[in-house]
Short mmCIF file of C-alpha atoms in Angstrom, two decimals:
data_model
loop_
_atom_site.label_atom_id
_atom_site.label_comp_id
_atom_site.label_asym_id
_atom_site.label_seq_id
_atom_site.Cartn_x
_atom_site.Cartn_y
_atom_site.Cartn_z
CA MET A 1 5.15 -19.53 10.00
CA ARG A 2 3.37 -20.90 6.93
CA TYR A 3 2.75 -18.93 3.78
CA MET A 4 -0.87 -18.47 2.74
CA HIS A 5 -0.54 -20.70 -0.32
CA GLU A 6 0.83 -23.48 1.90
CA THR A 7 -2.12 -23.17 4.28
CA LEU A 8 -4.60 -23.25 1.40
CA LYS A 9 -3.01 -26.45 0.07
CA LEU A 10 -3.28 -28.11 3.49
CA ILE A 11 -6.95 -27.17 3.64
CA LYS A 12 -7.58 -28.34 0.08
CA ASP A 13 -5.87 -31.67 0.84
CA GLY A 14 -8.00 -32.19 3.94
CA LYS A 15 -5.06 -31.97 6.34
CA LEU A 16 -6.35 -28.78 8.00
CA SER A 17 -9.81 -27.26 8.27
CA PHE A 18 -10.73 -23.60 7.86
CA GLY A 19 -11.96 -23.60 11.46
CA GLU A 20 -8.70 -25.08 12.75
CA HIS A 21 -6.74 -22.43 10.87
CA ILE A 22 -8.85 -19.71 12.48
CA GLU A 23 -8.05 -21.17 15.91
CA GLU A 24 -4.33 -21.02 15.04
CA ILE A 25 -4.67 -17.31 14.41
CA ILE A 26 -6.81 -16.67 17.50
CA ALA A 27 -4.06 -18.26 19.60
CA ILE A 28 -1.59 -15.50 18.69
CA LEU A 29 -3.90 -12.46 18.49
CA LYS A 30 -3.10 -11.47 22.08
CA GLU A 31 0.26 -10.29 20.78
CA ASP A 32 -1.51 -7.42 19.05
CA GLU A 33 -1.83 -5.68 22.40
CA THR A 34 1.75 -4.57 21.74
CA ILE A 35 1.62 -4.06 17.97
CA ASN A 36 -1.85 -2.40 17.73
CA SER A 37 -2.37 -3.48 14.12
CA PHE A 38 -6.17 -3.81 14.38
CA ILE A 39 -8.79 -1.11 14.86
CA THR A 40 -11.73 -3.52 14.61
CA LEU A 41 -11.46 -7.26 15.17
CA ASP A 42 -14.43 -9.57 14.50
CA VAL A 43 -13.49 -13.19 15.15
CA ASP A 44 -17.11 -14.31 15.66
CA ASN A 45 -18.10 -13.14 12.20
CA LEU A 46 -14.97 -14.75 10.75
CA LYS A 47 -16.07 -18.11 12.15
CA LYS A 48 -19.50 -17.67 10.54
CA GLN A 49 -17.85 -16.86 7.21
CA ALA A 50 -15.82 -20.07 7.43
CA VAL A 51 -19.02 -22.13 7.59
CA SER A 52 -20.61 -20.55 4.52
CA ALA A 53 -17.46 -19.88 2.44
CA ASP A 54 -17.21 -21.26 -1.10
CA LYS A 55 -15.00 -24.34 -0.81
CA ASN A 56 -14.23 -24.16 -4.53
CA GLY A 57 -12.85 -20.63 -4.30
CA ASP A 58 -9.16 -20.02 -4.96
CA LEU A 59 -8.79 -18.39 -1.54
CA TYR A 60 -10.90 -20.85 0.46
CA GLY A 61 -9.45 -21.01 3.96
CA ALA A 62 -7.54 -17.71 3.85
CA VAL A 63 -7.91 -15.15 6.65
CA ILE A 64 -7.66 -11.63 5.24
CA GLY A 65 -7.47 -8.21 6.91
CA LEU A 66 -8.67 -4.94 5.37
CA LYS A 67 -7.16 -1.51 5.81
CA ASP A 68 -9.68 0.64 7.66
CA ASN A 69 -10.47 2.90 4.72
CA ILE A 70 -12.21 -0.01 2.93
CA ASN A 71 -15.95 -0.57 3.34
CA TYR A 72 -17.06 -3.94 4.66
CA ARG A 73 -20.69 -4.29 5.60
CA GLY A 74 -21.38 -4.55 9.33
CA LEU A 75 -17.94 -3.36 10.46
CA LYS A 76 -16.86 0.13 11.36
CA MET A 77 -14.83 2.07 8.82
CA THR A 78 -12.99 4.80 10.69
CA CYS A 79 -10.10 5.73 8.40
CA ALA A 80 -8.27 5.92 11.78
CA SER A 81 -9.99 9.27 12.41
CA LYS A 82 -12.13 10.64 15.22
CA MET A 83 -14.31 12.07 12.45
CA LEU A 84 -15.49 8.53 11.56
CA GLU A 85 -15.06 6.92 14.98
CA ASN A 86 -18.58 5.43 14.97
CA PHE A 87 -19.29 5.09 11.25
CA GLU A 88 -20.43 1.60 10.21
CA SER A 89 -20.25 0.43 6.60
CA VAL A 90 -23.54 -0.47 4.92
CA TYR A 91 -22.04 -2.17 1.85
CA ASP A 92 -18.95 -4.05 0.68
CA ALA A 93 -16.18 -2.53 -1.39
CA ASP A 94 -15.64 -4.44 -4.65
CA CYS A 95 -12.30 -5.79 -3.46
CA ALA A 96 -13.87 -7.10 -0.23
CA LYS A 97 -16.76 -8.71 -2.14
CA ASN A 98 -14.35 -10.43 -4.52
CA ILE A 99 -12.36 -11.80 -1.58
CA LYS A 100 -15.47 -13.19 0.11
CA ASP A 101 -16.77 -14.65 -3.16
CA ASP A 102 -13.45 -16.47 -3.60
CA GLY A 103 -13.82 -18.35 -0.31
CA ALA A 104 -11.73 -16.26 2.09
CA GLY A 105 -12.81 -14.87 5.46
CA ILE A 106 -12.30 -11.28 6.60
CA ILE A 107 -11.15 -10.97 10.20
CA GLY A 108 -11.32 -7.20 10.69
CA LYS A 109 -10.07 -3.73 9.89
CA LEU A 110 -6.43 -2.73 10.19
CA ASN A 111 -4.83 0.40 11.59
CA MET A 112 -3.48 3.13 9.35
CA ASP A 113 -2.40 6.75 9.25
CA GLU A 114 -5.48 8.94 9.53
CA PHE A 115 -7.19 9.17 6.13
CA ALA A 116 -4.03 7.52 4.71
CA MET A 117 -2.00 10.67 5.38
CA GLY A 118 1.43 9.66 6.64
CA SER A 119 4.46 7.44 6.16
CA SER A 120 4.89 6.01 9.66
CA ASN A 121 1.45 5.02 11.02
CA GLU A 122 1.81 7.47 13.90
CA THR A 123 -1.16 9.71 13.00
CA SER A 124 -3.95 7.24 13.82
CA TYR A 125 -6.62 8.41 16.30
CA PHE A 126 -6.58 4.84 17.64
CA GLY A 127 -2.89 4.88 18.51
CA LEU A 128 0.33 4.28 16.64
CA VAL A 129 1.34 0.88 15.23
CA ARG A 130 4.66 -0.68 16.24
CA ASN A 131 7.05 -2.45 13.93
CA PRO A 132 6.63 -6.21 14.54
CA ILE A 133 10.37 -6.89 14.18
CA ASP A 134 11.53 -4.10 16.51
CA ASN A 135 8.76 -2.49 18.57
CA GLU A 136 10.72 0.75 18.98
CA LEU A 137 10.57 1.41 15.23
CA VAL A 138 7.77 2.59 12.95
CA PRO A 139 6.09 0.03 10.67
CA GLY A 140 5.79 2.51 7.81
CA GLY A 141 2.60 4.01 6.48
CA SER A 142 -0.03 4.63 5.72
CA SER A 143 -0.89 0.89 5.61
CA GLY A 144 1.27 0.09 8.64
CA GLY A 145 -1.36 -2.07 10.33
CA CYS A 146 -1.66 -4.25 7.23
CA ALA A 147 2.09 -4.82 6.99
CA ALA A 148 2.47 -5.50 10.72
CA ALA A 149 -0.47 -7.92 10.90
CA THR A 150 0.82 -9.82 7.88
CA LYS A 151 4.30 -10.13 9.37
CA MET A 152 2.94 -11.28 12.73
CA GLY A 153 0.67 -13.92 11.15
CA PHE A 154 -2.55 -12.32 12.43
CA VAL A 155 -3.70 -12.52 8.82
CA ASP A 156 -2.57 -14.66 5.88
CA ALA A 157 -2.54 -11.57 3.67
CA ALA A 158 -3.96 -8.05 3.81
CA VAL A 159 -5.54 -5.44 1.56
CA GLY A 160 -4.06 -1.95 1.61
CA THR A 161 -4.19 1.20 -0.47
CA ASP A 162 -1.21 2.91 -2.07
CA THR A 163 -1.33 6.59 -3.06
CA GLY A 164 2.40 7.30 -3.03
CA GLY A 165 4.03 4.26 -1.45
CA SER A 166 1.60 3.35 1.32
CA ILE A 167 1.83 -0.39 0.56
CA ARG A 168 5.42 -0.70 -0.62
CA GLN A 169 7.12 1.35 2.11
CA PRO A 170 5.46 -0.42 5.10
CA GLY A 171 6.07 -3.70 3.29
CA SER A 172 9.77 -2.82 3.21
CA PHE A 173 9.86 -1.67 6.84
CA CYS A 174 8.08 -4.78 8.17
CA GLY A 175 9.87 -7.35 6.01
CA VAL A 176 6.88 -8.47 3.94
CA VAL A 177 5.89 -8.17 0.28
CA GLY A 178 3.83 -5.14 -0.73
CA PHE A 179 2.28 -5.08 -4.21
CA LYS A 180 0.85 -1.92 -5.81
CA PRO A 181 -0.79 -2.86 -9.10
CA THR A 182 -1.36 -0.87 -12.27
CA TYR A 183 -3.75 2.02 -11.59
CA GLY A 184 -7.27 0.74 -12.21
CA ALA A 185 -6.40 -2.97 -12.03
CA VAL A 186 -8.48 -3.24 -8.85
CA SER A 187 -11.75 -1.39 -8.45
CA ARG A 188 -11.71 1.53 -6.03
CA TYR A 189 -15.46 1.28 -5.41
CA GLY A 190 -15.99 1.31 -1.66
CA ILE A 191 -12.58 2.81 -0.89
CA THR A 192 -12.41 6.14 0.94
CA SER A 193 -10.54 8.29 -1.55
CA LEU A 194 -7.47 10.28 -0.65
CA SER A 195 -6.48 11.13 -4.23
CA ASN A 196 -8.71 9.81 -7.00
CA THR A 197 -6.05 9.82 -9.70
CA LEU A 198 -3.31 8.27 -7.55
CA ASP A 199 -5.00 5.71 -5.26
CA SER A 200 -4.50 2.01 -5.97
CA VAL A 201 -5.83 -0.98 -4.02
CA GLY A 202 -3.09 -3.55 -3.49
CA SER A 203 -1.95 -6.44 -1.35
CA PHE A 204 0.44 -7.63 1.34
CA GLY A 205 1.78 -11.15 1.70
CA ARG A 206 4.61 -12.95 3.42
CA CYS A 207 5.83 -13.94 -0.04
CA VAL A 208 5.30 -12.76 -3.61
CA GLU A 209 3.00 -15.66 -4.47
CA ASP A 210 0.60 -14.81 -1.62
CA ALA A 211 0.46 -11.11 -2.47
CA TYR A 212 -0.15 -11.93 -6.14
CA MET A 213 -2.88 -14.48 -5.34
CA LEU A 214 -4.80 -11.89 -3.33
CA LEU A 215 -4.29 -9.22 -5.99
CA ARG A 216 -5.51 -11.60 -8.68
CA THR A 217 -8.75 -12.24 -6.78
CA MET A 218 -9.36 -8.54 -6.15
CA SER A 219 -8.80 -7.61 -9.80
CA LYS A 220 -11.93 -9.35 -11.08
CA ASP A 221 -14.17 -7.24 -13.31
CA THR A 222 -16.78 -4.85 -11.96
CA THR A 223 -19.01 -2.13 -13.38
CA ASN A 224 -18.94 0.00 -10.23
CA ASP A 225 -15.71 1.89 -10.97
CA MET A 226 -15.37 3.74 -14.27
CA THR A 227 -11.57 3.82 -13.87
CA LYS A 228 -11.36 0.01 -13.63
CA ILE A 229 -9.33 -1.50 -16.46
CA LYS A 230 -8.66 -5.06 -17.57
CA VAL A 231 -5.23 -6.31 -16.54
CA ASP A 232 -4.44 -9.94 -17.32
CA MET A 233 -3.38 -11.79 -14.17
CA PRO A 234 -3.21 -15.51 -14.96
CA GLU A 235 -2.46 -18.06 -12.26
CA LEU A 236 1.17 -18.52 -11.26
CA THR A 237 1.91 -22.04 -12.51
CA THR A 238 5.72 -21.95 -12.61
CA THR A 239 8.02 -22.83 -9.75
CA ILE A 240 10.39 -20.33 -8.19
CA GLU A 241 13.27 -22.27 -9.74
CA GLN A 242 11.72 -21.83 -13.18
CA ASP A 243 11.25 -18.11 -12.54
CA VAL A 244 14.93 -17.83 -11.54
CA GLU A 245 15.93 -19.60 -14.75
CA ALA A 246 13.77 -17.19 -16.73
CA LEU A 247 15.80 -14.25 -15.39
CA LYS A 248 18.50 -15.02 -17.96
CA GLY A 249 18.44 -12.27 -20.55
CA LYS A 250 15.93 -10.11 -18.65
CA LYS A 251 16.83 -6.44 -18.93
CA ILE A 252 16.77 -4.68 -15.57
CA ALA A 253 17.25 -0.92 -15.43
CA ILE A 254 18.86 0.93 -12.53
CA LEU A 255 18.64 4.71 -12.25
CA LYS A 256 21.75 6.89 -12.55
CA HIS A 257 20.14 9.63 -10.47
CA LEU A 258 20.06 7.45 -7.36
CA ARG A 259 23.70 8.41 -6.88
CA ASP A 260 22.54 11.96 -6.11
CA PHE A 261 20.52 10.88 -3.07
CA GLN A 262 21.73 9.85 0.34
CA LEU A 263 20.85 6.21 0.92
CA ASP A 264 21.26 4.73 4.38
CA GLU A 265 24.41 2.60 4.26
CA PRO A 266 22.50 -0.69 4.90
CA VAL A 267 20.08 0.23 2.10
CA LYS A 268 22.97 1.01 -0.27
CA VAL A 269 24.69 -2.30 0.54
CA ALA A 270 21.44 -4.27 0.09
CA TYR A 271 20.83 -2.55 -3.26
CA GLU A 272 24.33 -3.32 -4.53
CA ASN A 273 24.03 -6.94 -3.37
CA SER A 274 20.66 -7.26 -5.10
CA ILE A 275 22.11 -6.01 -8.39
CA LYS A 276 24.92 -8.54 -8.05
CA LEU A 277 22.47 -11.40 -7.33
CA LEU A 278 20.44 -10.58 -10.41
CA GLU A 279 23.54 -10.27 -12.61
CA GLU A 280 24.84 -13.63 -11.40
CA ALA A 281 21.45 -15.15 -12.27
CA GLY A 282 21.85 -13.98 -15.87
CA ALA A 283 19.91 -10.70 -15.90
CA GLU A 284 21.31 -7.80 -17.89
CA ILE A 285 21.74 -4.62 -15.82
CA ALA A 286 21.78 -1.23 -17.51
CA GLU A 287 21.89 2.31 -16.10
CA LYS A 288 19.14 4.64 -17.32
CA ASP A 289 18.39 8.32 -16.94
CA PHE A 290 15.32 9.30 -14.97
CA ASN A 291 15.47 13.04 -15.39
CA TYR A 292 12.47 13.95 -13.27
CA LEU A 293 13.20 12.07 -10.05
CA ASN A 294 14.09 15.38 -8.38
CA TYR A 295 10.61 16.69 -9.16
CA ALA A 296 8.60 13.61 -8.22
CA VAL A 297 7.94 14.45 -4.55
CA GLY A 298 6.94 18.06 -5.22
CA THR A 299 4.72 17.06 -8.13
CA TYR A 300 3.10 14.29 -6.11
CA TYR A 301 2.31 16.38 -3.05
CA SER A 302 0.91 19.24 -5.08
CA ILE A 303 -1.57 16.85 -6.69
CA VAL A 304 -2.36 14.72 -3.63
CA TYR A 305 -2.97 17.73 -1.36
CA SER A 306 -5.26 19.28 -3.96
CA GLU A 307 -7.33 16.15 -4.47
CA ALA A 308 -7.41 15.34 -0.74
CA SER A 309 -8.72 18.78 0.20
CA SER A 310 -11.58 18.25 -2.26
CA ASN A 311 -12.31 14.67 -1.15
CA LEU A 312 -12.32 15.47 2.56
CA SER A 313 -14.78 18.33 2.16
CA ARG A 314 -17.60 15.75 2.48
CA PHE A 315 -16.70 15.08 6.10
CA ASP A 316 -18.74 17.79 7.74
CA GLY A 317 -19.79 15.94 10.89
CA ILE A 318 -23.41 15.74 9.76
CA ARG A 319 -23.55 12.76 7.41
CA TYR A 320 -20.72 10.68 8.80
CA ALA A 321 -20.07 11.55 12.44
CA GLY A 322 -21.69 12.66 15.67
CA ILE A 323 -19.25 15.12 17.21
CA ASP A 324 -20.93 17.36 19.78
CA SER A 325 -20.92 21.11 19.32
CA SER A 326 -22.66 23.97 21.11
CA ALA A 327 -22.54 26.17 18.01
CA THR A 328 -25.71 28.10 17.14
CA ASN A 329 -25.01 28.48 13.41
CA PHE A 330 -23.80 26.20 10.65
CA SER A 331 -20.48 27.95 10.05
CA ASP A 332 -19.41 27.66 13.69
CA TYR A 333 -20.66 24.08 13.82
CA MET A 334 -18.51 23.13 10.83
CA LYS A 335 -15.52 24.83 12.43
CA ASP A 336 -16.01 22.92 15.68
CA VAL A 337 -16.56 19.56 14.04
CA ARG A 338 -13.66 19.71 11.60
CA SER A 339 -11.30 21.17 14.20
CA GLU A 340 -12.06 18.34 16.63
CA GLY A 341 -12.61 15.56 14.08
CA PHE A 342 -9.38 15.98 12.08
CA SER A 343 -5.84 15.73 13.43
CA ASP A 344 -3.26 18.47 12.90
CA GLU A 345 -1.65 16.46 10.08
CA VAL A 346 -4.91 16.12 8.17
CA LYS A 347 -5.81 19.78 8.70
CA ARG A 348 -2.36 20.83 7.46
CA ARG A 349 -2.82 18.88 4.24
CA ILE A 350 -6.35 20.19 3.65
CA ILE A 351 -5.19 23.79 4.09
CA LEU A 352 -2.24 23.29 1.75
CA GLY A 353 -4.52 21.71 -0.85
CA MET A 354 -6.93 24.61 -0.69
CA TYR A 355 -4.01 27.01 -1.03
CA ILE A 356 -2.67 25.21 -4.12
CA LEU A 357 -6.10 25.21 -5.77
CA SER A 358 -6.83 28.86 -4.97
CA SER A 359 -7.21 31.17 -7.94
CA ASP A 360 -3.91 32.92 -7.21
CA TYR A 361 -1.78 29.77 -7.13
CA ARG A 362 -3.56 27.16 -9.25
CA ASP A 363 -1.47 27.89 -12.36
CA LYS A 364 1.76 28.24 -10.40
CA TYR A 365 1.52 24.90 -8.60
CA TYR A 366 -1.29 22.58 -9.70
CA LYS A 367 -1.13 23.05 -13.46
CA LYS A 368 2.67 22.86 -13.50
CA SER A 369 2.43 19.63 -11.51
CA LEU A 370 0.15 18.13 -14.15
CA ILE A 371 2.72 19.01 -16.84
CA LEU A 372 5.51 17.42 -14.81
CA ARG A 373 3.35 14.36 -14.20
CA ASN A 374 3.02 13.87 -17.94
CA ARG A 375 6.79 14.16 -18.39
CA ILE A 376 7.39 11.60 -15.65
CA CYS A 377 5.07 9.21 -17.51
CA GLN A 378 7.00 9.80 -20.74
CA ASN A 379 10.32 9.22 -18.96
CA TYR A 380 9.15 5.81 -17.73
CA GLU A 381 7.94 4.89 -21.22
CA GLU A 382 11.38 5.72 -22.63
CA ILE A 383 13.08 3.48 -20.07
CA PHE A 384 10.70 0.58 -20.74
CA GLU A 385 11.49 0.67 -24.46
CA THR A 386 14.69 -1.21 -23.61
CA ALA A 387 14.03 -2.60 -20.10
CA ASP A 388 11.72 -5.24 -18.67
CA VAL A 389 11.71 -3.80 -15.15
CA ILE A 390 13.38 -1.09 -13.09
CA LEU A 391 15.05 -1.88 -9.76
CA THR A 392 15.38 0.62 -6.90
CA PRO A 393 15.39 0.38 -3.13
CA THR A 394 11.86 0.86 -1.81
CA SER A 395 12.94 3.54 0.66
CA LEU A 396 16.04 5.67 1.17
CA THR A 397 16.15 4.54 4.81
CA LEU A 398 15.53 1.63 7.12
CA PRO A 399 12.59 2.06 9.53
CA PHE A 400 13.23 4.89 11.97
CA LYS A 401 12.42 5.20 15.66
CA LEU A 402 8.91 6.09 16.75
CA GLY A 403 8.46 9.81 17.34
CA THR A 404 11.56 10.97 15.48
CA THR A 405 9.93 12.39 12.32
CA SER A 406 6.23 12.80 13.20
CA ASN A 407 6.81 16.53 13.83
CA ASN A 408 8.95 17.02 10.73
CA PRO A 409 6.61 17.00 7.68
CA ARG A 410 9.41 17.70 5.20
CA GLN A 411 11.46 14.71 6.35
CA MET A 412 8.33 12.54 6.29
CA MET A 413 7.60 13.60 2.71
CA GLU A 414 11.14 12.73 1.61
CA GLU A 415 10.51 9.14 2.76
CA ASP A 416 8.32 8.79 -0.35
CA LEU A 417 10.99 9.80 -2.88
CA LEU A 418 11.41 6.38 -4.50
CA THR A 419 7.73 5.39 -4.50
CA VAL A 420 5.59 8.37 -5.53
CA ALA A 421 6.61 8.53 -9.19
CA LEU A 422 4.95 5.14 -9.86
CA ASN A 423 1.61 6.47 -8.69
CA LEU A 424 1.99 9.55 -10.87
CA ALA A 425 2.53 7.25 -13.86
CA GLY A 426 -0.06 4.63 -12.85
CA ILE A 427 2.40 1.75 -13.22
CA PRO A 428 2.85 -1.31 -10.96
CA GLY A 429 5.50 -1.77 -8.30
CA ILE A 430 6.31 -4.45 -5.75
CA SER A 431 8.56 -4.36 -2.69
CA VAL A 432 10.36 -7.58 -1.75
CA PRO A 433 12.56 -8.12 1.34
CA SER A 434 16.30 -8.25 0.61
CA GLN A 435 16.90 -10.68 3.47
CA LYS A 436 15.03 -13.70 4.76
CA GLY A 437 14.05 -14.13 8.39
CA ASN A 438 12.74 -11.88 11.14
CA VAL A 439 15.27 -9.09 10.66
CA ILE A 440 15.06 -5.42 9.72
CA ASN A 441 16.12 -5.16 6.09
CA ALA A 442 15.79 -2.93 3.06
CA GLY A 443 13.01 -3.82 0.66
CA MET A 444 13.84 -3.82 -3.04
CA GLN A 445 11.29 -2.28 -5.41
CA PHE A 446 10.66 -3.77 -8.84
CA ILE A 447 8.82 -1.45 -11.22
CA GLY A 448 7.00 -2.59 -14.36
CA LYS A 449 5.32 -1.02 -17.33
CA LYS A 450 1.55 -0.49 -17.29
CA LYS A 451 -0.46 -3.75 -17.20
CA SER A 452 2.68 -5.88 -16.72
CA ASP A 453 1.63 -6.99 -13.21
CA PHE A 454 1.92 -10.72 -13.94
CA GLU A 455 5.39 -10.45 -15.50
CA LEU A 456 6.46 -8.18 -12.64
CA ALA A 457 5.31 -10.76 -10.08
CA LYS A 458 7.37 -13.48 -11.78
CA ILE A 459 10.55 -11.38 -11.76
CA ALA A 460 9.99 -10.35 -8.14
CA ARG A 461 9.38 -14.00 -7.24
CA ALA A 462 12.64 -14.95 -8.96
CA TYR A 463 14.50 -12.35 -6.91
CA GLU A 464 12.82 -13.75 -3.79
CA GLY A 465 14.26 -17.13 -4.72
CA LEU A 466 17.77 -15.65 -4.92
CA VAL A 467 17.62 -13.91 -1.53
CA LYS A 468 19.44 -15.68 1.32
#
């Protein structure tokens, strides 16, 4: 299966047309009957886009999928919820507009955990997503449809959102690259918010170069999002061999506290092998203290539940949905609509968020979490004073079997241990497979300082070149 950048070169050289590439993808889409990566598929519109696309755009010829919490005019945006089952977008999110303006075509909307709440893609109203490597396993979440579609070749690359690992963890589980940028590098305008201070728009690719190319296009300036910041993302002009050579002397931190957590044996072995590969390539490995790793999950969920309960209050069944109710007063109507429109998982998180923000518990939980968040940020800054990047596994585990943790919220939350702290600090992270080929393997997570997305991509690409 070709990488996106290889396909774009063939199209640029006149050896393949955009239309022919679309037909290649159409030929394999039937396989999604098993995977269930799409919620909305619009091949006819994709063909129209190919005719009018800007041939001078950097992504001309690429077929891109969007997570279904991203607005794209004319297509439904359901957030994988019954609450928004029939809602159709009336405008384009900034990231979608940038992709179209750069010559790519958008094929449809990809499955996800409902309102991005989950780590396995089993909470979708439109059915669970299966891991494309082993259909009995979860693909990860919440952007599981994006990761699965990218692995299967239904899309060249995909756009996801990452609030606490929702790009990196499914990237790891499905054997693709998942790139969460610096907070604010990509505009969130047109994205259905889960947590305003934690959400990042990022990318999936079958290699680092593809994920970075898509991220670079999406990061173009906009005035629609006041949290948007300028992050330099120049074009990747070096070869992988040059990036590997540049690893010599790079300082890579590993965290002492990882010893305190139970890694799956295959994950532990892959992590140790990755450290060895990087050392042999000339990188300098140093252990560092990350004193607040134990507090990261609790801090994260306190904040994300609080912000989610506020954000989801807008979904009242009047403005965004048409759920029937026989209620004769507004209070009962709201109860009927939200009870039927939201799944048990979403309702659980809303209730917990309201509890945390209540006057009796706000100081005890929410305000303490904000203090801990600040200390986590400071801890990262201390590490980056003497390190170029940090290396951890992306997840403590390999992908687990469908149905084994969906009824165990605590275990599901612990899946996010190694990813949530990045979102609290607003720094970039990228998950890269530790093995090549169509095999279940542990993704390795490279973490960079704020606004170091380009340098992070080059180091991750070098590691990709070392992997067998």
